PDB file of C-alpha atoms in Angstrom:
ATOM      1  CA  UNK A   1       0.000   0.000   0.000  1.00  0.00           C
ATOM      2  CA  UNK A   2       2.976   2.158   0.639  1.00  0.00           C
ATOM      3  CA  UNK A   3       4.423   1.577  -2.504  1.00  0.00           C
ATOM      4  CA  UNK A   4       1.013   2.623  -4.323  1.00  0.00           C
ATOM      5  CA  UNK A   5       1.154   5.837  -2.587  1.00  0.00           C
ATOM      6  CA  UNK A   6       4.452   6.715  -2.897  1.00  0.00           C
ATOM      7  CA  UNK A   7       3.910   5.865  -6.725  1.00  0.00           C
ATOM      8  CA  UNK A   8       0.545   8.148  -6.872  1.00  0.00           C
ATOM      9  CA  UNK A   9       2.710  10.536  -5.290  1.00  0.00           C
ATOM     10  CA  UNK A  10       5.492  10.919  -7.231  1.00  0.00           C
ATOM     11  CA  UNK A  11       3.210  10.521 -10.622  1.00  0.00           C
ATOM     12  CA  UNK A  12       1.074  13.801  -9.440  1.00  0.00           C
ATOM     13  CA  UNK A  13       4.179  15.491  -8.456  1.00  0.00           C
ATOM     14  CA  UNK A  14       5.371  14.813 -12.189  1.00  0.00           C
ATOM     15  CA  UNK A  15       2.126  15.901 -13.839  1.00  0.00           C
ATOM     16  CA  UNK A  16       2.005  19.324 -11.537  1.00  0.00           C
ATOM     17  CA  UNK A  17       5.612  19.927 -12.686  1.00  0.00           C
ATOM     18  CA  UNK A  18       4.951  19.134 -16.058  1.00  0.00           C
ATOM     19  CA  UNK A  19       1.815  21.873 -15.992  1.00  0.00           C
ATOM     20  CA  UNK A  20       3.695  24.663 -14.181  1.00  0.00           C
ATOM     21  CA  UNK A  21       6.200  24.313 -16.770  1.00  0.00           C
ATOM     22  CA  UNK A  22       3.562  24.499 -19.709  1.00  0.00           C
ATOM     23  CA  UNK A  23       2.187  27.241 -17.800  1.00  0.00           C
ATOM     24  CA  UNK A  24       5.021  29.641 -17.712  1.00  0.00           C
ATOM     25  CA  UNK A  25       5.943  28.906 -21.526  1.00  0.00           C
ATOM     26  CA  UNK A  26       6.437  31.675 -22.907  1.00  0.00           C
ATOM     27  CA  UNK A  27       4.593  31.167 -26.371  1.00  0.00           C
ATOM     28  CA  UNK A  28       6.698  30.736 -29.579  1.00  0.00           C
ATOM     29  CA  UNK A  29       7.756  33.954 -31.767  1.00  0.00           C
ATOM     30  CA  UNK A  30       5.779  35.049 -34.664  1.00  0.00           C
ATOM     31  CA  UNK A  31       7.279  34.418 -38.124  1.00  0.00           C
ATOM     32  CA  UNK A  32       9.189  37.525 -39.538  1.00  0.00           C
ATOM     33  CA  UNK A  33       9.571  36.814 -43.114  1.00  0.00           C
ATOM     34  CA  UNK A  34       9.431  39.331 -46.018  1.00  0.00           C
ATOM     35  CA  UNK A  35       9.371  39.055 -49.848  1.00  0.00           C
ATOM     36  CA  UNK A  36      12.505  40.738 -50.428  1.00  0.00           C
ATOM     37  CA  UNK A  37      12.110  43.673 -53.106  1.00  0.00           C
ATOM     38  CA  UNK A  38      14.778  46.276 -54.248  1.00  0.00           C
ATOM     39  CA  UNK A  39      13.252  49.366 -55.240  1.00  0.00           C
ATOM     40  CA  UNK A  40      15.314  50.426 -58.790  1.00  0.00           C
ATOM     41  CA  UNK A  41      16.419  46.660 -58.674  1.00  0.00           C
ATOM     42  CA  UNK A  42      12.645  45.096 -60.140  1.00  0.00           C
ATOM     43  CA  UNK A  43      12.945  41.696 -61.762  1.00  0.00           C
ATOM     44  CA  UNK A  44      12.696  42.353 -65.303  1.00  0.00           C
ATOM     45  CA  UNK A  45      11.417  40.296 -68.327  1.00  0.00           C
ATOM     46  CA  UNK A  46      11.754  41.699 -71.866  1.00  0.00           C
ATOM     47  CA  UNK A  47      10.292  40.306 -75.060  1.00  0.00           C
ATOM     48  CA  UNK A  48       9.831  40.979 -78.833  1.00  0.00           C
ATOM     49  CA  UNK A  49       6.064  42.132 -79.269  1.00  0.00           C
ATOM     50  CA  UNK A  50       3.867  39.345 -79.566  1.00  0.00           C
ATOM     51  CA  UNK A  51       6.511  36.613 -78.600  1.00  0.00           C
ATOM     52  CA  UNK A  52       6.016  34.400 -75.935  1.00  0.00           C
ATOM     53  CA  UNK A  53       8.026  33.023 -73.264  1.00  0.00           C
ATOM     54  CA  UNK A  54       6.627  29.262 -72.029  1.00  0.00           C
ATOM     55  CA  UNK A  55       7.410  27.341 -68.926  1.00  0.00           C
ATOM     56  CA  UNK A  56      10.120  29.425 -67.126  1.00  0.00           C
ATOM     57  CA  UNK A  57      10.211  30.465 -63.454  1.00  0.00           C
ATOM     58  CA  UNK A  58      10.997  34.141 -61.724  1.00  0.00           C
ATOM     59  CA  UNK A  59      13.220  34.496 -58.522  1.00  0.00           C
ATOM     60  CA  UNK A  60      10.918  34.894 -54.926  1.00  0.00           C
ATOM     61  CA  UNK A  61      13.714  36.269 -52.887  1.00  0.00           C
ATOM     62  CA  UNK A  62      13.174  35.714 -48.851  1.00  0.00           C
ATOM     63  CA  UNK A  63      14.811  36.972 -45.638  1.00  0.00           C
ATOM     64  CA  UNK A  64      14.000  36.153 -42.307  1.00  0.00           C
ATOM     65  CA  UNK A  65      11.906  33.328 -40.332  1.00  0.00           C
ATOM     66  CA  UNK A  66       8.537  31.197 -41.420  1.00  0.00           C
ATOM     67  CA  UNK A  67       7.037  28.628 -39.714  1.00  0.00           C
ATOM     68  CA  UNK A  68       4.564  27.373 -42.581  1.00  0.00           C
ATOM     69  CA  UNK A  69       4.509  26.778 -46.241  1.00  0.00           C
ATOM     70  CA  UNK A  70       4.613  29.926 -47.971  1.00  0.00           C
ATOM     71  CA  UNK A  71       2.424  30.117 -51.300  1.00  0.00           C
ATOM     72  CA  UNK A  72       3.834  32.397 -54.209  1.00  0.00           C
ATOM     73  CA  UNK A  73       1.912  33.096 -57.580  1.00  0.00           C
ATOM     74  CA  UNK A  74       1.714  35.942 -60.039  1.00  0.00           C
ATOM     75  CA  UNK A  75      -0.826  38.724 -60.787  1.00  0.00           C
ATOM     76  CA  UNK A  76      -1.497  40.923 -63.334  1.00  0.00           C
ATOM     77  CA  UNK A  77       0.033  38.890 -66.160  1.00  0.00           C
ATOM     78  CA  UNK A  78      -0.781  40.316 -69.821  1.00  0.00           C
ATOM     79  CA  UNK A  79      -3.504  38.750 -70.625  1.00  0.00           C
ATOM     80  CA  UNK A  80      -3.967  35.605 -71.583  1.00  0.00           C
ATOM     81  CA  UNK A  81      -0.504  34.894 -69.564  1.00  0.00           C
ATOM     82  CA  UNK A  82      -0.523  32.461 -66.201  1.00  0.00           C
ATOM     83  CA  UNK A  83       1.407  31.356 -63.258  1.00  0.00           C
ATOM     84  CA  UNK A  84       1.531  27.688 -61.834  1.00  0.00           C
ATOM     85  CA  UNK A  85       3.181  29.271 -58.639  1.00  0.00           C
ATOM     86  CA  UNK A  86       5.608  28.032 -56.754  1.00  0.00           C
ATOM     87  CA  UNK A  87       5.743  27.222 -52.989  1.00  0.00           C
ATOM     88  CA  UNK A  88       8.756  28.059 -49.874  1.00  0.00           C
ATOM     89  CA  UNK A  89       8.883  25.066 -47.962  1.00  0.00           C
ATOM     90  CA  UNK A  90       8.532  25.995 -44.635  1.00  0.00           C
ATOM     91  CA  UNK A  91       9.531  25.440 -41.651  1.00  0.00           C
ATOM     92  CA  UNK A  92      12.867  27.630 -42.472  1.00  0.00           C
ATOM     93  CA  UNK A  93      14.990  30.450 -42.306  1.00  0.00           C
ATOM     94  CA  UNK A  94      17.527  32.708 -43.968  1.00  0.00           C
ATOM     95  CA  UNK A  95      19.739  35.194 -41.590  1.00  0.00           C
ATOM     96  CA  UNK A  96      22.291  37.447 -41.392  1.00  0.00           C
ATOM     97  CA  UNK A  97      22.135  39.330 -44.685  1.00  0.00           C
ATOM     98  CA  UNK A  98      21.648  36.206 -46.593  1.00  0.00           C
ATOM     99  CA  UNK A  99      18.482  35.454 -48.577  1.00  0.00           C
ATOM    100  CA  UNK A 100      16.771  32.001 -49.131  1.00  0.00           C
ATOM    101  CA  UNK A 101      15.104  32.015 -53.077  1.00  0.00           C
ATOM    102  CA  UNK A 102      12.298  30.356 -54.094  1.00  0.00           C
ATOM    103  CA  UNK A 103      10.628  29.548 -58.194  1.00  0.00           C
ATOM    104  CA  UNK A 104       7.535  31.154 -59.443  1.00  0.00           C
ATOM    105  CA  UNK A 105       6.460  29.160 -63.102  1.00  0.00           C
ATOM    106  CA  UNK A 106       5.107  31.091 -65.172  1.00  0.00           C
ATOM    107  CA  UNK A 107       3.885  31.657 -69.395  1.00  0.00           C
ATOM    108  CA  UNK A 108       3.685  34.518 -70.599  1.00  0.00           C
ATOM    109  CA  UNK A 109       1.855  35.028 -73.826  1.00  0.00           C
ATOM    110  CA  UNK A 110       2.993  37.517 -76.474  1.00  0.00           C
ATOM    111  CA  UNK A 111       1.546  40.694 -76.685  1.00  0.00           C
ATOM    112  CA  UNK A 112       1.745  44.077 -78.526  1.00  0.00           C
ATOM    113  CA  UNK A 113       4.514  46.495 -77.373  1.00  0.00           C
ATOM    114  CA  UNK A 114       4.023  48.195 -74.266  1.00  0.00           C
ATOM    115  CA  UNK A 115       5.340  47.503 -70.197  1.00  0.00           C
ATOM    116  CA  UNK A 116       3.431  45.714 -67.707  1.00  0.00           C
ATOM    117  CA  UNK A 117       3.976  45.597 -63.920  1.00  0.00           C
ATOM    118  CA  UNK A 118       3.335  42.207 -62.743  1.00  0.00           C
ATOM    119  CA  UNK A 119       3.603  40.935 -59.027  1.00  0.00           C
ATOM    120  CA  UNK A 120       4.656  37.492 -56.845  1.00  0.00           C
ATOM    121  CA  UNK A 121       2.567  37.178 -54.462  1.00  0.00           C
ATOM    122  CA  UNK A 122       3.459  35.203 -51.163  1.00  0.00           C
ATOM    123  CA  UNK A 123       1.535  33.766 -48.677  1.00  0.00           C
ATOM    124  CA  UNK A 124       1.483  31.841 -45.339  1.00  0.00           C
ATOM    125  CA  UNK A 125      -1.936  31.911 -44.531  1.00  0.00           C
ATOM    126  CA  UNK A 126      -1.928  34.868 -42.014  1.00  0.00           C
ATOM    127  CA  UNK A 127       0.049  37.268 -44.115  1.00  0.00           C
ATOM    128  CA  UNK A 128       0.352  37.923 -48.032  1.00  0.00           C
ATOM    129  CA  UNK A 129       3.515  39.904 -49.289  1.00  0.00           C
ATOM    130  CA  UNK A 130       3.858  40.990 -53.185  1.00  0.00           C
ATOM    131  CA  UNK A 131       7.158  42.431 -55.125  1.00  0.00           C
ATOM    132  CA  UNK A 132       6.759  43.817 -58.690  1.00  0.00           C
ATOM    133  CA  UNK A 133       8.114  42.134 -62.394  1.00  0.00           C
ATOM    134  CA  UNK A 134       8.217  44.520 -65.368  1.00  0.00           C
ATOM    135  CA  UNK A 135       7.366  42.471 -67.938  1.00  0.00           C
ATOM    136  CA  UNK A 136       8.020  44.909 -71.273  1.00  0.00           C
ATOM    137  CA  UNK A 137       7.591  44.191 -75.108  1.00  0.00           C
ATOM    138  CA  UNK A 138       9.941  46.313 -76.950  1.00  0.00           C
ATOM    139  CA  UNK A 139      12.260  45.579 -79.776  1.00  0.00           C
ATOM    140  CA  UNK A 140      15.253  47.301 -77.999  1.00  0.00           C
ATOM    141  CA  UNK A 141      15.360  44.377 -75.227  1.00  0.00           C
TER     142      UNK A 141
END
């Protein structure tokens, strides 16, 4: 009988441990990630009017931390154009300067001459993130 107790005893001393422990946890930290963009430094696609450009893949440039799977696509595509997307693996993390890159697919479809500003798109769920492409059709590329 003894033994019983002293087992009881030291099993609820365990599981009290175990909940003031859980209890002061100090919850884990927010992800921090951003969609790196360089503002004069735009990714930059240039075509011959009316030619296209099938099954190739943009740079998603990331810095920081992310817990989940991050979803990238494109938006504002000439028309006709489409993106596949692309995904960052999460969990994972790029530090100290250093940036972690991820592939966008996408087709673009020819169109007449003229520029058009594009974005990747990124999401985790909670928050979305989007960098310009100027996708141009010009002769002088």
């Amino acid at each position: 009988m003894k033994t019983t107790r002293r087992v009881a005893a030291l099993i609820s001393g365990l599981i009290a441990a175990c909940m003031l422990t859980l209890v002061g946890a100090t919850p884990a930290s927010a992800a921090t990630w951003t969609l790196m963009h360089h503002p004069g430094h735009e990714q930059r696609v240039c075509l011959w009017p009316n030619t296209s450009w099938h099954g190739t893949y943009l740079h998603a440039p990331f810095q920081g931390v992310w817990t989940t799977d991050i979803d990238l696509s494109m938006r504002n595509l000439p028309p006709g154009s489409y993106s596949n997307g692309g995904l960052m693996q999460g969990p994972g993390s790029s530090v100290d300067g250093t940036s972690a890159v991820a592939a966008v697919h996408v087709e673009i479809v020819g169109a007449p001459a003229g520029e058009y500003i594009a974005e990747i798109w990124a999401d985790d769920g909670t928050e979305t993130q989007s960098i310009p492409v100027i996708i141009t059709f010009s002769e002088n590329c």
